[in-house]
Amino acid sequence: MRLLTYLTYLSIFTIIISCQQSDKQIAEEIKDWQTPFEKGNGNQTATYNEVISFYENLAKSYSTINLEEIGITDSGSPLHLVSFSKSNIDWNSVNEDKIKILINNGIHPGESDGIDATMMLMRDLATGKLDAPDNLIFSAIAVYNVGGSLNRNSHTRTNQNGPEAYGFRGNARNYDLNRDFIKADSRNAQSFYQVYHKVNPDIFIDNHVSNGADYQYTLTHLFTQHNKLGKAAGNYLYNNLQKDLEQRLLDRDHPMTPYVNVYGVSPENGFSQFMDHPRYSTGYTTLWNTLGFMIETHMLKPYKDRVLGTQAIMEETIALGSQNMTRIKEARTASFKEFNNARFYALNHINDKAKADTLLFKGYKAIRDVSEVTGQELLTYDRNQPFEKKTPYYNHFIATDSIKIPEFYVIPQGQWEVIELLRMNNIQMEVLPSDSTMTVTQYRIEDYDTNRNAYEGHYPHSKVRISKKDIELRFRGSDIIIPTAQPGIRYILETLEPQGQDSFFKWNFFDTILQQKEGFSSYVFENTAKEMLTADAGLKKEFDSIKNANSKFAQSNYAQLKWLHDRSPNYEKAHLNYPIYKVHYND
């Protein structure tokens, strides 16, 4: 009995020694793998070359780390996708036995917190400092905006507290890449499509730094809008993932709040959720029912605190994702099924001011003083007067439009730019084998507004008003059929419906239909116009009515003749007719 007791104690002692040696070994490994952030004074971020070199060496040393070059960016360099998994990753498999998390870093390189936090997290997963779950595939784009990262300086983040030097917001072609996920003007976005559909993440995180008001929090989150995400995935995001993550961070003494979406006013009286339309990264990933959010650290807090807080959020997301993998995958699967079985699809959500959640918000007293520079009112915040108060948070949205989902769209082969974007997004399509006549629904653009100022290389349209009619139309062999019953149904509807918030029409892909290509000479068309009025009493009555009601019209020879020309057989069919067509079988 004494011998058994002795052997038991010896065994326990051996285990303790072994654990101590293991911990010491891990500590030594981590010391060997310190990042530039850790080696400095807490206010440095790694350069682009340091980031890539770090991951190259990590992948050579640990079989659990995989580094890939994917696509190309506007800078001429590829995207680097780094992944951790305890088992070999087969990207040809759906990997549904794993929780798949994708991180995007450096979309705005001056917001570098995520770059440094992810380097440390990947290292901790590889060395075993962080006990990684067996069912995890953790992937990250090392630096998304390569061109902006290489454009390194220390001045452009005017309001930000560190790091000492950083990259620029615009990419190699000066695009803000977080507005490019639908229009895809950049090679970066086109390569992101490859990364996203390769990983097919269950959870997506884009790491950022906030601007705007001052408040007590270092960490804020910007979850994709749950009503827009919709269905089972939206419900799980709102009722489970967000609340659980907030609680876990609070338990780690990292309290966080929703992104404070205010400018020029104090948040203490309430604020609304930021709507992440499909042009944004999380709005794009929503189109495949991924649970997405942005980490938004506070620009005025110390850089070290921001980086460590970002790392903590990613660590807790790993834990939550692993523990709730089955529920998350069930929610995504249910959402795919619900959207494919739906007859209607909601477009263009707006904030529902009648409904709000309540935050126990920790802010600073707002002070309205007089600017010594301008002599005008200036809003500042007094950190010596912190407060905690219940604050309304307007995070519920309702749709203003709804469209009936067709069985498929028909796209003439001449619209190759749109077809290519659909292909890049893994949209299934068929090719008409021969010339065919079909009954289709055609949209006509009745009215729209256009931005007067450039916005990310475009002059987007808004307030699009359409009419529609069913017509028989002859299509050519090799025109494209897009069935809606497929995983990419939401991408198809959001981009091809012209009134959608980020449709291809709104991003100027079809501006050629807004301009007439042919005209008329008044002295030639005069006789034709006269014949039209003589032959059609109804047309003459409408014409005379407009002349009587509109003096400007009545005094313009050209305006009157143009009105008649637009109603003549000479009027070109392409003008204002949207060149994407819908087919409904179940009307």
C-alpha positions as a printed Julia matrix, in Angstrom:
587×3 Matrix{Float64}:
   0.0    0.0     0.0
   2.83   2.37    0.89
   4.59   1.46   -2.37
   1.42   2.25   -4.33
   1.08   5.6    -2.56
   4.75   6.37   -3.26
   4.36   5.5    -6.93
   1.23   7.67   -7.17
   3.03  10.68   -5.68
   6.01  10.02   -7.95
   3.7    9.93  -10.97
   2.04  13.21   -9.98
   5.44  14.8    -9.33
   6.66  13.63  -12.75
   3.59  15.12  -14.44
   4.15  18.44  -12.63
   7.8   18.52  -13.69
   6.8   17.61  -17.23
   4.21  20.4   -17.34
   6.73  22.88  -15.95
   9.24  21.85  -18.58
   6.56  22.12  -21.26
   5.54  25.58  -20.09
   9.19  26.64  -19.99
   9.72  25.27  -23.49
   6.67  27.17  -24.79
   7.89  30.35  -23.1
  11.28  29.95  -24.8
   9.61  29.36  -28.16
   7.46  32.46  -27.77
  10.54  34.49  -26.87
  12.13  33.27  -30.1
   9.03  34.28  -32.03
   8.49  37.77  -30.65
   6.84  40.18  -33.05
   8.06  43.72  -33.76
   5.13  44.93  -31.63
   6.37  42.92  -28.63
  10.01  43.84  -29.13
   9.22  47.55  -29.1
   7.64  49.81  -26.51
   4.06  48.83  -27.34
   3.67  51.57  -29.94
   5.16  49.91  -33.03
   3.54  47.89  -35.78
   5.25  45.48  -38.13
   6.09  46.57  -41.66
   4.64  44.62  -44.55
   7.92  42.78  -45.17
   8.25  41.95  -41.46
   4.74  40.5   -41.43
   5.32  38.24  -44.43
   8.76  37.16  -43.21
   7.3   36.29  -39.8
   4.64  34.03  -41.34
   7.07  32.44  -43.8
   9.35  31.42  -40.93
   6.43  30.32  -38.74
   5.09  28.09  -41.53
   8.55  26.52  -42.02
   8.83  25.73  -38.31
   5.32  24.48  -37.51
   3.3   22.0   -39.56
   0.08  23.46  -38.15
   0.72  26.75  -40.0
   0.07  26.97  -43.72
   0.96  30.05  -45.83
  -0.38  30.55  -49.35
  -0.1   33.24  -52.01
  -3.49  33.9   -53.6
  -4.28  36.13  -56.57
  -2.7   39.52  -57.01
  -3.31  43.01  -55.66
  -3.08  46.45  -57.24
   0.41  46.72  -55.78
   1.59  43.79  -57.9
   2.04  41.52  -54.85
  -0.3   38.62  -53.99
  -2.51  38.25  -50.97
  -1.03  36.02  -48.29
  -3.46  33.66  -46.57
  -2.12  32.14  -43.36
  -4.05  29.31  -41.71
  -3.8   27.26  -38.52
  -5.23  23.79  -38.08
  -4.14  20.77  -36.07
  -4.92  18.58  -39.08
  -3.98  19.01  -42.73
  -6.34  21.41  -44.5
  -7.97  20.14  -47.68
  -9.49  23.2   -49.34
 -11.19  20.93  -51.87
 -13.31  19.63  -49.01
 -16.21  21.56  -47.49
 -14.59  21.09  -44.05
 -17.94  21.0   -42.33
 -16.41  19.13  -39.39
 -14.44  22.3   -38.59
 -15.41  25.78  -37.43
 -13.91  28.03  -40.1
 -12.94  31.56  -39.04
 -11.49  34.1   -41.47
  -9.76  37.29  -40.35
  -9.08  40.28  -42.6
  -6.26  42.61  -41.57
  -4.96  45.89  -42.89
  -7.82  46.83  -45.19
  -6.96  50.29  -43.79
  -3.25  49.82  -42.97
  -3.19  52.78  -40.59
  -5.58  50.68  -38.49
  -2.91  48.08  -37.87
  -4.1   46.63  -34.55
  -5.3   43.4   -36.14
  -2.07  42.85  -38.07
  -0.01  42.69  -34.86
  -2.68  40.88  -32.83
  -3.06  38.13  -35.43
   0.7   37.56  -35.66
   0.81  36.91  -31.9
  -2.33  34.77  -31.99
  -1.05  32.57  -34.84
   2.21  32.13  -32.94
   0.38  31.22  -29.72
  -1.75  28.66  -31.57
   1.32  27.12  -33.24
   3.46  26.94  -30.08
   0.63  25.67  -27.9
   0.52  28.67  -25.59
  -3.15  28.93  -26.56
  -4.83  25.55  -26.38
  -6.41  25.24  -29.82
  -9.55  23.18  -30.32
  -9.3   20.19  -32.66
 -12.25  21.4   -34.76
 -10.67  24.75  -35.75
  -9.5   26.18  -39.05
  -8.32  29.69  -38.25
  -7.32  31.71  -41.33
  -6.21  35.29  -41.83
  -5.31  37.58  -44.68
  -1.96  38.83  -43.39
  -2.25  42.29  -44.98
  -5.12  42.98  -47.38
  -4.16  46.48  -48.56
  -0.59  45.76  -49.58
  -0.1   49.02  -51.49
  -1.38  51.09  -48.59
   0.83  49.19  -46.16
   3.92  49.92  -48.24
   2.99  53.63  -48.28
   4.2   54.02  -44.71
   4.18  57.31  -42.77
   3.24  58.73  -39.39
   0.95  61.66  -40.15
  -2.21  60.69  -42.08
  -4.14  59.24  -39.13
  -4.74  62.74  -37.8
  -6.79  61.76  -34.75
  -5.18  58.45  -33.83
  -3.01  57.65  -30.81
  -0.28  55.43  -32.29
   1.41  53.45  -33.58
   4.47  55.52  -34.42
   4.42  54.66  -38.16
   1.79  52.96  -40.27
   0.39  52.52  -43.76
  -2.08  54.68  -45.71
  -5.82  54.17  -46.06
  -5.89  54.26  -49.87
  -4.47  51.32  -51.79
  -1.99  51.38  -54.68
  -4.66  53.02  -56.86
  -5.99  55.12  -53.96
  -9.17  53.1   -53.5
 -10.72  52.69  -50.07
 -10.93  48.91  -50.28
 -13.72  48.71  -47.73
 -16.1   50.15  -50.31
 -15.07  47.81  -53.13
 -16.57  44.41  -52.41
 -19.34  44.68  -55.02
 -17.91  46.93  -57.74
 -14.5   45.18  -57.45
 -12.48  47.9   -59.16
  -9.36  46.61  -57.42
  -7.43  43.41  -57.95
  -7.48  43.15  -54.16
 -11.24  42.63  -54.16
 -11.05  40.08  -56.97
  -8.41  38.14  -55.03
 -10.5   38.42  -51.86
 -13.24  36.55  -53.74
 -10.8   33.67  -54.2
  -9.87  33.68  -50.52
 -13.42  33.93  -49.25
 -14.85  31.16  -51.41
 -11.83  28.96  -50.73
 -12.31  29.21  -46.95
 -16.13  29.62  -46.94
 -15.96  30.91  -43.35
 -18.64  30.39  -40.75
 -17.39  33.51  -38.94
 -15.65  36.5   -40.52
 -13.85  39.31  -38.66
 -12.45  42.49  -40.2
 -10.09  44.38  -37.86
 -10.39  48.19  -37.74
  -9.88  51.31  -35.59
 -12.78  53.7   -34.97
 -13.1   57.46  -35.27
 -15.68  59.9   -33.95
 -16.73  60.45  -30.33
 -14.7   59.89  -27.17
 -15.85  57.37  -24.54
 -14.42  54.96  -21.98
 -14.23  51.78  -24.06
 -11.09  50.57  -25.81
 -13.07  47.98  -27.77
 -16.21  48.33  -29.86
 -17.77  45.87  -32.27
 -19.7   46.37  -35.47
 -21.69  43.2   -36.05
 -23.29  42.85  -39.45
 -26.86  44.14  -39.18
 -28.91  41.19  -37.93
 -32.19  42.02  -39.7
 -30.35  42.31  -43.01
 -28.44  39.08  -42.37
 -31.87  37.7   -41.6
 -33.34  34.25  -41.1
 -31.72  31.72  -38.75
 -28.19  33.17  -39.08
 -29.41  36.67  -38.2
 -31.27  35.38  -35.17
 -28.25  33.44  -33.92
 -25.94  36.41  -34.43
 -28.21  38.77  -32.49
 -29.42  36.47  -29.71
 -26.31  34.38  -29.12
 -22.97  35.24  -30.7
 -22.97  38.97  -29.94
 -24.24  38.63  -26.37
 -21.95  35.71  -25.55
 -18.9   37.47  -26.94
 -19.66  40.65  -24.98
 -19.96  38.63  -21.76
 -16.74  36.69  -22.32
 -14.81  39.92  -22.96
 -16.34  41.5   -19.86
 -15.18  38.46  -17.84
 -11.66  39.18  -19.11
 -11.91  42.83  -18.06
 -12.28  43.95  -21.67
 -15.71  45.58  -21.69
 -16.91  46.51  -25.15
 -19.89  48.22  -26.72
 -21.39  48.5   -30.19
 -19.57  50.81  -32.61
 -20.44  54.38  -31.65
 -21.97  55.64  -34.88
 -22.09  59.39  -34.21
 -20.36  62.42  -35.7
 -20.54  65.93  -34.25
 -22.97  64.93  -31.49
 -22.63  63.17  -28.16
 -23.59  59.47  -28.05
 -25.19  59.73  -24.6
 -28.61  60.49  -26.06
 -28.54  57.36  -28.2
 -27.15  56.26  -31.53
 -27.99  53.9   -34.36
 -26.21  50.84  -35.66
 -24.03  51.31  -38.71
 -25.62  49.64  -41.75
 -22.99  47.56  -43.55
 -24.28  47.42  -47.12
 -22.77  44.8   -49.48
 -20.04  47.25  -50.55
 -18.43  46.66  -47.12
 -16.59  43.47  -46.19
 -19.11  42.21  -43.63
 -22.0   43.22  -45.88
 -20.46  41.16  -48.66
 -19.88  38.07  -46.49
 -23.48  38.33  -45.27
 -24.58  37.42  -48.81
 -23.42  33.87  -48.05
 -24.9   33.87  -44.53
 -21.53  34.16  -42.78
 -21.68  35.55  -39.24
 -19.54  38.66  -39.59
 -18.39  41.61  -37.55
 -15.75  44.3   -37.46
 -13.58  44.96  -34.44
 -13.34  48.73  -33.98
 -10.79  49.72  -31.35
 -10.9   53.29  -30.05
  -8.49  55.61  -31.86
  -7.55  57.58  -28.72
  -6.63  54.62  -26.5
  -2.99  53.43  -26.21
  -1.91  51.24  -29.1
  -0.8   48.4   -26.83
  -4.23  48.18  -25.2
  -5.92  48.18  -28.6
  -3.76  45.37  -29.95
  -4.15  43.17  -26.88
  -7.9   43.82  -26.85
  -8.15  42.81  -30.5
  -6.28  39.61  -29.74
  -8.63  38.88  -26.83
 -11.71  39.23  -29.05
 -10.28  36.82  -31.62
  -9.36  34.31  -28.9
 -12.88  34.36  -27.47
 -14.39  34.08  -30.94
 -12.33  30.92  -31.46
 -13.63  29.5   -28.18
 -17.26  30.4   -28.94
 -17.03  29.16  -32.49
 -15.54  25.83  -31.47
 -18.03  25.24  -28.65
 -21.03  26.21  -30.77
 -19.91  24.87  -34.14
 -22.96  22.69  -34.68
 -25.44  25.46  -33.88
 -23.6   27.96  -36.09
 -23.49  25.58  -39.05
 -27.15  24.67  -38.55
 -28.06  28.37  -38.58
 -26.15  28.98  -41.81
 -27.64  25.89  -43.45
 -31.14  26.91  -42.41
 -30.6   30.4   -43.84
 -29.45  29.04  -47.21
 -32.54  26.85  -47.29
 -34.9   29.65  -46.25
 -33.62  32.08  -48.88
 -33.8   29.45  -51.62
 -37.38  28.58  -50.66
 -38.51  32.21  -50.37
 -40.75  33.85  -52.97
 -39.77  37.42  -52.08
 -36.53  39.14  -51.09
 -36.22  42.28  -48.95
 -34.13  45.19  -50.24
 -32.99  48.57  -48.88
 -33.25  48.47  -45.11
 -33.7   51.61  -43.03
 -33.37  52.23  -39.31
 -36.51  51.49  -37.29
 -36.59  54.4   -34.84
 -39.62  52.91  -33.08
 -37.54  50.03  -31.74
 -34.28  50.14  -29.77
 -32.17  48.13  -27.37
 -30.78  49.75  -24.21
 -27.06  49.99  -23.49
 -25.49  50.75  -20.14
 -23.1   53.1   -21.9
 -19.84  54.34  -20.37
 -19.02  57.74  -21.8
 -17.55  61.12  -20.98
 -19.45  64.33  -20.44
 -19.83  66.3   -23.65
 -18.66  69.91  -23.44
 -19.78  72.52  -25.94
 -17.18  75.25  -25.92
 -16.0   77.93  -28.32
 -13.14  77.1   -30.67
 -10.11  79.32  -30.2
  -9.32  78.84  -33.88
 -12.69  79.42  -35.57
 -14.68  81.2   -32.9
 -17.51  78.72  -33.49
 -19.03  76.07  -31.23
 -16.72  73.1   -30.6
 -17.77  69.73  -29.16
 -15.2   68.16  -26.82
 -15.29  65.5   -24.1
 -14.14  65.83  -20.47
 -12.4   62.63  -19.34
 -12.52  63.93  -15.77
 -16.31  63.54  -15.91
 -17.01  59.91  -16.83
 -20.58  58.65  -16.69
 -22.5   55.4   -17.02
 -26.09  55.7   -18.15
 -28.79  53.84  -20.01
 -28.63  54.82  -23.67
 -30.93  53.8   -26.54
 -29.24  51.84  -29.3
 -31.25  51.77  -32.52
 -30.11  48.49  -34.0
 -33.29  47.25  -35.66
 -33.9   47.82  -39.36
 -36.84  47.26  -41.69
 -36.87  46.76  -45.46
 -38.43  49.45  -47.65
 -38.56  47.35  -50.82
 -39.28  43.78  -51.76
 -38.9   41.97  -55.06
 -40.36  38.72  -56.26
 -37.59  36.21  -56.82
 -37.49  34.94  -60.4
 -36.55  31.42  -61.41
 -33.64  32.87  -63.35
 -32.11  35.96  -64.93
 -31.03  36.23  -68.54
 -27.9   38.26  -69.26
 -26.91  39.05  -72.85
 -23.34  37.96  -73.53
 -22.38  41.56  -74.32
 -22.59  42.34  -70.58
 -19.3   40.49  -70.1
 -18.08  42.67  -67.23
 -21.04  41.71  -65.06
 -20.8   38.07  -66.15
 -17.14  37.96  -65.12
 -17.92  39.31  -61.66
 -20.62  36.7   -61.24
 -18.15  33.99  -62.23
 -15.57  35.3   -59.74
 -18.18  34.86  -57.03
 -18.83  31.21  -57.9
 -22.28  31.97  -59.31
 -23.59  28.98  -61.24
 -24.63  29.83  -64.77
 -25.74  28.15  -67.96
 -25.22  29.1   -71.58
 -28.09  29.2   -74.07
 -27.23  26.51  -76.63
 -28.97  28.29  -79.53
 -31.01  31.37  -80.4
 -34.26  31.32  -78.4
 -37.37  33.43  -77.93
 -38.54  33.79  -74.33
 -41.17  35.71  -72.41
 -39.25  37.81  -69.9
 -39.83  40.67  -67.49
 -38.05  43.86  -68.54
 -37.26  46.8   -66.28
 -37.27  50.38  -67.45
 -35.37  53.03  -65.49
 -37.98  55.74  -64.89
 -35.99  58.0   -62.59
 -32.8   58.16  -60.51
 -30.41  60.57  -58.81
 -26.66  60.61  -59.37
 -23.93  61.72  -56.98
 -22.47  65.06  -58.01
 -19.15  64.21  -56.35
 -16.94  61.21  -57.04
 -17.24  58.33  -54.59
 -14.51  55.69  -54.83
 -14.05  56.12  -58.56
 -17.76  56.25  -59.38
 -20.76  58.53  -59.42
 -23.29  56.14  -57.88
 -27.01  56.33  -58.58
 -29.65  56.43  -55.87
 -33.43  56.74  -55.52
 -33.83  54.44  -58.5
 -37.42  54.14  -59.69
 -38.36  51.44  -62.17
 -41.33  50.17  -64.15
 -41.62  46.68  -65.59
 -43.46  44.81  -68.29
 -43.5   41.34  -69.79
 -42.25  41.08  -73.36
 -41.21  38.44  -75.86
 -37.54  38.79  -76.67
 -35.14  36.96  -78.92
 -31.9   35.89  -77.24
 -28.76  34.69  -78.93
 -26.98  31.43  -78.4
 -24.26  31.92  -75.74
 -26.34  34.43  -73.77
 -26.21  33.59  -70.07
 -28.85  32.04  -67.8
 -28.45  32.62  -64.04
 -30.68  30.32  -61.93
 -31.53  31.8   -58.53
 -31.81  28.42  -56.76
 -28.17  28.28  -55.68
 -25.97  29.27  -52.71
 -25.21  32.68  -54.24
 -28.86  33.72  -54.49
 -28.39  36.77  -52.29
 -25.4   38.05  -54.26
 -27.41  37.62  -57.47
 -30.42  39.54  -56.17
 -28.44  42.34  -54.53
 -26.36  43.02  -57.64
 -28.84  42.43  -60.49
 -31.89  44.21  -59.06
 -31.26  47.84  -60.12
 -32.93  49.39  -57.07
 -30.68  47.42  -54.68
 -28.48  49.43  -52.35
 -25.29  48.22  -54.01
 -26.56  46.95  -57.34
 -24.41  46.93  -60.44
 -26.73  49.6   -61.85
 -26.09  51.89  -58.91
 -22.32  51.43  -59.41
 -22.57  52.68  -63.02
 -22.17  49.34  -64.8
 -25.1   50.16  -67.11
 -24.7   53.9   -67.64
 -24.6   53.41  -71.41
 -28.38  52.85  -71.41
 -28.9   56.28  -69.82
 -27.68  58.1   -72.91
 -29.39  58.07  -76.29
 -27.12  57.21  -79.18
 -29.27  58.6   -82.01
 -31.06  61.93  -82.39
 -33.1   63.89  -84.92
 -32.99  67.11  -86.9
 -36.0   69.28  -86.18
 -36.55  70.42  -89.74
 -36.54  66.78  -90.95
 -38.67  65.3   -88.16
 -41.28  68.11  -88.36
 -43.37  66.36  -91.03
 -43.26  63.02  -89.19
 -44.39  64.71  -85.99
 -47.3   66.32  -87.8
 -48.35  62.96  -89.26
 -48.22  61.32  -85.82
 -50.58  63.91  -84.3
 -52.97  63.64  -87.23
 -53.07  59.84  -87.08
 -53.43  59.45  -83.29
 -56.13  61.53  -81.56
 -55.13  60.24  -78.12
 -51.54  61.24  -78.64
 -52.62  64.72  -79.79
 -54.83  65.13  -76.74
 -51.96  64.24  -74.38
 -49.57  66.49  -76.33
 -51.93  69.49  -76.16
 -52.58  68.9   -72.47
 -48.86  69.09  -71.65
 -48.49  72.27  -73.74
 -51.35  73.91  -71.84
 -49.99  72.88  -68.43
 -46.28  73.55  -69.01
 -45.34  76.94  -70.44
 -41.66  76.0   -70.68
 -42.59  72.98  -72.77
 -44.96  75.07  -74.91
 -42.21  77.58  -75.69
 -39.6   74.99  -76.72
 -39.69  73.67  -80.27
 -37.07  71.02  -79.45
 -38.81  69.81  -76.26
 -42.08  69.27  -78.11
 -40.48  67.47  -81.03
 -38.37  65.32  -78.68
 -41.5   64.32  -76.77
 -43.02  63.13  -80.03
 -39.77  61.53  -81.23
 -39.6   59.5   -78.03
 -43.03  58.08  -78.89
 -42.2   57.34  -82.51
 -40.86  54.12  -84.09
 -37.52  55.93  -84.44
 -36.95  55.97  -80.68
 -34.13  53.54  -79.82
 -35.11  50.51  -77.78
 -31.98  50.43  -75.63
 -32.54  53.82  -74.0
 -33.42  53.4   -70.29
 -34.26  49.71  -70.76
 -32.3   47.67  -68.23
 -30.4   44.95  -70.12
 -30.89  42.16  -67.57
 -34.11  40.15  -67.81
 -36.13  38.02  -65.41
 -38.09  34.82  -66.0
 -40.9   33.72  -63.7
 -42.49  30.29  -64.1
 -44.88  30.46  -61.16
 -46.79  33.69  -61.8
